[in-house]
mmCIF file of C-alpha atoms in Angstrom:
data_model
loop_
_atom_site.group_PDB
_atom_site.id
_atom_site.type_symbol
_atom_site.label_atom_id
_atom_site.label_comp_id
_atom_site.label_asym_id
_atom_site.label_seq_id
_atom_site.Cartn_x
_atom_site.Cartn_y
_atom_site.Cartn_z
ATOM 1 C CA UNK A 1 80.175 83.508 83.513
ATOM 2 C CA UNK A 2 83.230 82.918 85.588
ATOM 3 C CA UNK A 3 84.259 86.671 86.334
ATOM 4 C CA UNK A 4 87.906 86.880 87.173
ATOM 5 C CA UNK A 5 89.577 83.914 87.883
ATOM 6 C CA UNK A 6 92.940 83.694 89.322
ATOM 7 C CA UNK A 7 95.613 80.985 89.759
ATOM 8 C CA UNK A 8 97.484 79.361 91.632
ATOM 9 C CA UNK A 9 95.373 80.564 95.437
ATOM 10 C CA UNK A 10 98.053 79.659 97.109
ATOM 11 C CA UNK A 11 102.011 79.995 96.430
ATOM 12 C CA UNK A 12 105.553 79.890 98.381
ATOM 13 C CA UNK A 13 108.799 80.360 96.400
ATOM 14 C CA UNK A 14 112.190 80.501 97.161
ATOM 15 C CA UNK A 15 114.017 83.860 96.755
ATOM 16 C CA UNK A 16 115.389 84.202 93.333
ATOM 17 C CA UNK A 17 112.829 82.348 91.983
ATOM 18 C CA UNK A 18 110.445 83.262 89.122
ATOM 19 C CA UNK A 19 106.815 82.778 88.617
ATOM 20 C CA UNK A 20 103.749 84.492 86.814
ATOM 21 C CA UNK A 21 100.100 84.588 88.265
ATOM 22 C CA UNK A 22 97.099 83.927 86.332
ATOM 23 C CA UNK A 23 94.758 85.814 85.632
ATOM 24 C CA UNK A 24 91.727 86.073 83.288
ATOM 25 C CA UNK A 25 88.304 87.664 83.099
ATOM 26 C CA UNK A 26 84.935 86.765 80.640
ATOM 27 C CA UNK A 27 83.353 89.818 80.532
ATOM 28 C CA UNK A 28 85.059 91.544 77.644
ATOM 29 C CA UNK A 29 86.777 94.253 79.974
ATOM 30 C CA UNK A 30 88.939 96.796 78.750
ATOM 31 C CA UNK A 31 90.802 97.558 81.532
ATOM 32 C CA UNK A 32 92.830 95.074 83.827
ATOM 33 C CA UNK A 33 94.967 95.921 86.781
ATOM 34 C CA UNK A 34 96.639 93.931 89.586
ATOM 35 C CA UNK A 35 97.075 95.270 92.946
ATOM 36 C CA UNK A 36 99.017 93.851 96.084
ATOM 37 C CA UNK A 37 97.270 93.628 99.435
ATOM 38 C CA UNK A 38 99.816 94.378 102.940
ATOM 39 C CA UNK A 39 98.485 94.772 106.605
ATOM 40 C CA UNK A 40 97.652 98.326 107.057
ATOM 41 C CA UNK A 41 98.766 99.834 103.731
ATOM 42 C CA UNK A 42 95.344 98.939 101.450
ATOM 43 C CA UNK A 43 95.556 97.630 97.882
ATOM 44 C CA UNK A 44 98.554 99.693 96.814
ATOM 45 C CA UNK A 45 98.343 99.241 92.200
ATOM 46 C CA UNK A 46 101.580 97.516 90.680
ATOM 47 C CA UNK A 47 100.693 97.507 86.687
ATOM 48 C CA UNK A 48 97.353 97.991 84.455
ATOM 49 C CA UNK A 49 96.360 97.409 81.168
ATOM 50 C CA UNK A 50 93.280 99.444 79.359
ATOM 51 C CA UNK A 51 93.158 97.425 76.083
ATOM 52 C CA UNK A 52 95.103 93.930 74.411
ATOM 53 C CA UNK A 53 98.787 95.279 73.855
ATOM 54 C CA UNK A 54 98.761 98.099 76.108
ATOM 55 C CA UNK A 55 100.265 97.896 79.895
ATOM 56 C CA UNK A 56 101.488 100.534 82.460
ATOM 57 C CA UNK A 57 102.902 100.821 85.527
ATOM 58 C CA UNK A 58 101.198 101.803 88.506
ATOM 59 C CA UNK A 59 102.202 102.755 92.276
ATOM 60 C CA UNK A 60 104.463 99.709 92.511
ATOM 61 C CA UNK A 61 105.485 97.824 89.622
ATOM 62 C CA UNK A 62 109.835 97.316 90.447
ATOM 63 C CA UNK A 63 110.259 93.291 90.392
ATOM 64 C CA UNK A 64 107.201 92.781 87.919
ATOM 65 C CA UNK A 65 106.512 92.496 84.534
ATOM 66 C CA UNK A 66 102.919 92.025 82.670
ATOM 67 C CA UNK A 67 102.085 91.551 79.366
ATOM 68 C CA UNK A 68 98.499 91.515 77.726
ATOM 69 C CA UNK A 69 98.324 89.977 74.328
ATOM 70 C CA UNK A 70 94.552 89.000 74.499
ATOM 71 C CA UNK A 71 91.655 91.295 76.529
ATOM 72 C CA UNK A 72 90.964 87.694 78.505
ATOM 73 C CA UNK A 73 94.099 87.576 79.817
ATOM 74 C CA UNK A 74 96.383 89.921 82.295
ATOM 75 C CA UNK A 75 99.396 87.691 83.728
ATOM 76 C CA UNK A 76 101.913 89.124 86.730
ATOM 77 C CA UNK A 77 105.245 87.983 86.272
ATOM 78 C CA UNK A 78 107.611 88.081 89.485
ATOM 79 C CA UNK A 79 111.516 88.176 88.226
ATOM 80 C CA UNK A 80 113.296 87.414 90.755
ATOM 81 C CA UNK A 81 111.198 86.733 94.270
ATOM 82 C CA UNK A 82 112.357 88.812 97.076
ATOM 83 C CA UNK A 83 110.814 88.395 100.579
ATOM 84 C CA UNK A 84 109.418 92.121 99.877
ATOM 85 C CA UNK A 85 107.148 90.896 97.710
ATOM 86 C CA UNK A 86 105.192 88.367 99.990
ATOM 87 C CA UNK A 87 101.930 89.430 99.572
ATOM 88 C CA UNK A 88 98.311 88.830 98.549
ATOM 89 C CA UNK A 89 97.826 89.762 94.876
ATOM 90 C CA UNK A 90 94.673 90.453 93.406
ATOM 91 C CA UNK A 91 93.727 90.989 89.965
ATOM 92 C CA UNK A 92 90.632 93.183 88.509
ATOM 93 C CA UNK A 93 89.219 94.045 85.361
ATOM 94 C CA UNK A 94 86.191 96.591 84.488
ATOM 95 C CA UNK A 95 84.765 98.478 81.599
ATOM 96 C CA UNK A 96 86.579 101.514 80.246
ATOM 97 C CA UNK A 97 85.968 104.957 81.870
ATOM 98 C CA UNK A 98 86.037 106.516 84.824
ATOM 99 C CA UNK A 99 82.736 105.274 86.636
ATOM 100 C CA UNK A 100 83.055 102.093 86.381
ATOM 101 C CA UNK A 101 83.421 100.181 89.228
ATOM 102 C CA UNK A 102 86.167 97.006 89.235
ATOM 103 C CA UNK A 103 85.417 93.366 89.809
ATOM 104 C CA UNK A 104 88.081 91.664 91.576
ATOM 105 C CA UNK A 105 89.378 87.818 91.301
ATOM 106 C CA UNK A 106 90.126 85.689 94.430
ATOM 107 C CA UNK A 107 93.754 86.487 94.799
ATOM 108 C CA UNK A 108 96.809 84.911 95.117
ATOM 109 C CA UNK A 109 98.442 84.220 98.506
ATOM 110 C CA UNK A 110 102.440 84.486 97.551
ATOM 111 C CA UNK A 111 104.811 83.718 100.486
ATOM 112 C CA UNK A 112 108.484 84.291 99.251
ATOM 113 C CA UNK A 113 111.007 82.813 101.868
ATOM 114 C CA UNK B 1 97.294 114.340 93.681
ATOM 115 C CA UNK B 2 94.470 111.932 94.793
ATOM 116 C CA UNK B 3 94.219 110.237 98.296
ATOM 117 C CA UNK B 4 91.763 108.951 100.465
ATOM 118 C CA UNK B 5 91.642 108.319 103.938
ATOM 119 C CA UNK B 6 90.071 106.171 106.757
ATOM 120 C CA UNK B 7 90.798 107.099 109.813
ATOM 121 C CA UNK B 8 89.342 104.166 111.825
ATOM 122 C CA UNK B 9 91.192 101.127 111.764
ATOM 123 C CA UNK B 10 88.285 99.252 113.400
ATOM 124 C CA UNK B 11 84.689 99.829 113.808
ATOM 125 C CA UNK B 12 82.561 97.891 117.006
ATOM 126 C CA UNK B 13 79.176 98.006 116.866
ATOM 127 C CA UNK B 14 76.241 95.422 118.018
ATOM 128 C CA UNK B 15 73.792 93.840 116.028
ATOM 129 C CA UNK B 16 70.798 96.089 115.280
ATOM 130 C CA UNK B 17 72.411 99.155 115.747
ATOM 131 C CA UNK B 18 73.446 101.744 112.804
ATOM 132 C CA UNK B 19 76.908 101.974 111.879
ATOM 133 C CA UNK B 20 78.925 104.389 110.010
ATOM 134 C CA UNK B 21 82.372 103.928 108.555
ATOM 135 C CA UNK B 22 84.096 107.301 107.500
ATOM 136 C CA UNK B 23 86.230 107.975 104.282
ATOM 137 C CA UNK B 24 87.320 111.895 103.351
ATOM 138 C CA UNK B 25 89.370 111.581 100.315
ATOM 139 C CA UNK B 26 91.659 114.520 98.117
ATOM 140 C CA UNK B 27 91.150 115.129 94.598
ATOM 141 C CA UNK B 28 91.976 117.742 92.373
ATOM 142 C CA UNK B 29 88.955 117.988 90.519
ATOM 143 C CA UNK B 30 85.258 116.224 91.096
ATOM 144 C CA UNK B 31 85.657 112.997 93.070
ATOM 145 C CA UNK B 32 84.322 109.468 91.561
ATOM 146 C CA UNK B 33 84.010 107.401 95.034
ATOM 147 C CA UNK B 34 83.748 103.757 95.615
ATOM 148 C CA UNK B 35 83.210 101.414 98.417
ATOM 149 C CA UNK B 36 84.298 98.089 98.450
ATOM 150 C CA UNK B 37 83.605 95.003 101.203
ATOM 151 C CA UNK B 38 85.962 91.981 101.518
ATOM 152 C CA UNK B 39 85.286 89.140 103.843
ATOM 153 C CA UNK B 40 87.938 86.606 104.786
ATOM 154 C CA UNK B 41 89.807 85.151 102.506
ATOM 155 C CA UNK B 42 88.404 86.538 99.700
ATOM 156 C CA UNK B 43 88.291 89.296 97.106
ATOM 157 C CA UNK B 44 86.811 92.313 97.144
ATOM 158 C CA UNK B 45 83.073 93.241 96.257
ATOM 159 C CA UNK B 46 81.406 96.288 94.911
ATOM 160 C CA UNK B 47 79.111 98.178 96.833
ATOM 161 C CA UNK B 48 77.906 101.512 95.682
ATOM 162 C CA UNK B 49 79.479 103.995 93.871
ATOM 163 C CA UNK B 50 78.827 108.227 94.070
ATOM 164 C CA UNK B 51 79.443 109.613 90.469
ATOM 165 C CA UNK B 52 76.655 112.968 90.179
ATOM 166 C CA UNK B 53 73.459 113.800 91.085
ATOM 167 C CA UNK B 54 71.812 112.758 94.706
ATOM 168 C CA UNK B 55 74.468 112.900 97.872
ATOM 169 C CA UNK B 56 72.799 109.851 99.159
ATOM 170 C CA UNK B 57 73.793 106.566 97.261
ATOM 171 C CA UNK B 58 72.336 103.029 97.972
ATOM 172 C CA UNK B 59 73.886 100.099 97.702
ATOM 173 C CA UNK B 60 73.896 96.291 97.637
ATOM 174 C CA UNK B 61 73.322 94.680 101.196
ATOM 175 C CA UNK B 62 70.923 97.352 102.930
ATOM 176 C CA UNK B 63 73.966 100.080 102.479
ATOM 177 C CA UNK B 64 73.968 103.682 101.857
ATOM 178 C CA UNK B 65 76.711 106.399 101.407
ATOM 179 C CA UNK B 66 76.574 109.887 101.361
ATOM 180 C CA UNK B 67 78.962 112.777 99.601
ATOM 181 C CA UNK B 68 79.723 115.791 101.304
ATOM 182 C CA UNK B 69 81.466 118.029 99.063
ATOM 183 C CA UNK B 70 82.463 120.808 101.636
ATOM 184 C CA UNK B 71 83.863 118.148 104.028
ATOM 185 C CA UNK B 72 85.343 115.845 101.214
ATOM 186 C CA UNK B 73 83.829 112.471 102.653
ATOM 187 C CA UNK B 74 81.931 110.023 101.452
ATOM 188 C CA UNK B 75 80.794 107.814 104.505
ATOM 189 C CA UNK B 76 79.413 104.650 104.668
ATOM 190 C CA UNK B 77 76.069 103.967 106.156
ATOM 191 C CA UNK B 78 73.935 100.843 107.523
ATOM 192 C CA UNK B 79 70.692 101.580 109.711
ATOM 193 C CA UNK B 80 71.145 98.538 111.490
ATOM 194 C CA UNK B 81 73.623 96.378 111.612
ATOM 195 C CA UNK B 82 74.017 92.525 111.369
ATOM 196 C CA UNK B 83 76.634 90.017 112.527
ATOM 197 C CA UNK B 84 77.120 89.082 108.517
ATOM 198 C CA UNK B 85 78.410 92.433 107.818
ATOM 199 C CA UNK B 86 81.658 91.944 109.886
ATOM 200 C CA UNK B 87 84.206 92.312 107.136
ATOM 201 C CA UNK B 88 87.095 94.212 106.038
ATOM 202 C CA UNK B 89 85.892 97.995 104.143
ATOM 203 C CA UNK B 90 87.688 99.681 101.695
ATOM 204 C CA UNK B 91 86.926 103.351 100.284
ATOM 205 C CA UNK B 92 88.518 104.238 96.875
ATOM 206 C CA UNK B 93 88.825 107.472 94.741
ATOM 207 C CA UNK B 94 88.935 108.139 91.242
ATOM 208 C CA UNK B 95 90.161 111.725 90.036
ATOM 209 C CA UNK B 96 87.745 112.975 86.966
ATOM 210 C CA UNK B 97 90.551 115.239 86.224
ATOM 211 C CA UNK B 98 93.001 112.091 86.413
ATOM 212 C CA UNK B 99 92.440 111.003 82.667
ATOM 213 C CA UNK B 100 91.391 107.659 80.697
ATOM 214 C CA UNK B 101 93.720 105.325 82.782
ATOM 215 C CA UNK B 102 90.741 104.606 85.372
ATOM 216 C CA UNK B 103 93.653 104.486 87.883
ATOM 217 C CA UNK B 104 91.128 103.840 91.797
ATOM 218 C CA UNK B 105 93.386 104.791 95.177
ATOM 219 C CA UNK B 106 92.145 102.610 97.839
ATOM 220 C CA UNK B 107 92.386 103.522 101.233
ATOM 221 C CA UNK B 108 93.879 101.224 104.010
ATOM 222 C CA UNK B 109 90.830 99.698 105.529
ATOM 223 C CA UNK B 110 88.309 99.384 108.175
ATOM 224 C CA UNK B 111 87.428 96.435 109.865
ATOM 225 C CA UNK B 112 84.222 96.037 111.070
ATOM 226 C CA UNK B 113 82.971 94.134 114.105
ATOM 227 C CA UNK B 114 79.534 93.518 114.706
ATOM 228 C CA UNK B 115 79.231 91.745 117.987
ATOM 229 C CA UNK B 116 75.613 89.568 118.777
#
């Protein structure tokens, strides 16, 4: 049981650039969400998904697109990098309903230049 | 709508004291309330979670929380603390009133310190 795994660990594009992060859970979880992580501002929620075929957009989601065509997998696509968007990314997944708490991957360390 | 706050940046204690890291959050209706640890470099881990019932919650690593509903905070607890639980602390909230999109608001952090 792998949990949530995320690829790459480590990225740095060029602005204007494209690219989607990987993620994927093996726990059967209904519910996947990425967040971005910035000094001082917390894990602020870009997009979510509670089921295959069904996404949303959360606190932050301008410059990203996800899709999720299979409950394993929840990929973040970045358009068109801007330096903005150098971050850490994190992906998590967890059971429907309210109480249930999320299990996070190892994130994604994006440097746009 | 929902927030949650921590007001300490950073928290210094030494090892084998108790420690406390504070979290008061806003929510419209009945608060679900999560804390969250992440060391270095890594993602972050589930620690306890307050949903009904006792005020007290225990959690994984020797922690504890405990709701206060007239001061809306949900603090986190350790009766003595060890150089292994320096990491980065995150308190989240969950509305009840907020509907089946399981939507968490993190707040910004808390590093703790725990000096030998």
């Amino acid at each position: 049981n792998a949990g949530v795994t995320q690829t790459p660990e480590f990225q740095v594009l060029k602005t204007g650039q494209s690219m989607t992060l990987q993620c994927a859970q093996d726990m059967n979880h209904e519910y996947m969400s990425w967040y971005r992580q910035d000094p001082g501002m917390g894990l602020r929620l870009i997009h979510y998904s509670v089921g295959a075929g069904i996404t949303d957009q959360g606190e932050v989601p301008n410059g990203y697109n996800v899709s999720r065509s299979t409950t394993e997998d929840f990929p973040l696509r970045l358009l068109s990098a801007a330096p903005s968007q150098t971050s850490v990314y994190f992906c998590a997944s967890s059971y429907s309903g309210l109480k249930n708490e999320q299990y996070f991957g190892p994130g994604t360390r994006l440097t746009v230049t | 709508a929902q927030s949650v706050a921590q007001p300490e940046d950073q928290v210094n204690v030494a090892e084998g004291n108790p420690l406390t890291v504070k979290c008061t959050y806003s929510v419209s209706g009945n608060p679900y309330l999560f804390w969250y640890v992440q060391y270095p470099n890594r993602g972050l881990q589930f620690l306890l979670k307050y949903i009904t019932g006792d005020n007290l919650v225990k959690g994984s690593y020797g922690f504890e929380a405990e709701f206060n509903k007239s001061q809306t905070s949900f603090h986190l607890k350790k009766p003595s603390a060890l150089v292994s639980d320096s990491a980065l602390y995150f308190c989240a909230v969950r509305d009840v009133l907020g509907g089946a999109t399981n939507k968490l608001i993190f707040g910004t952090g808390t590093l703790l310190a725990v000096q030998p």
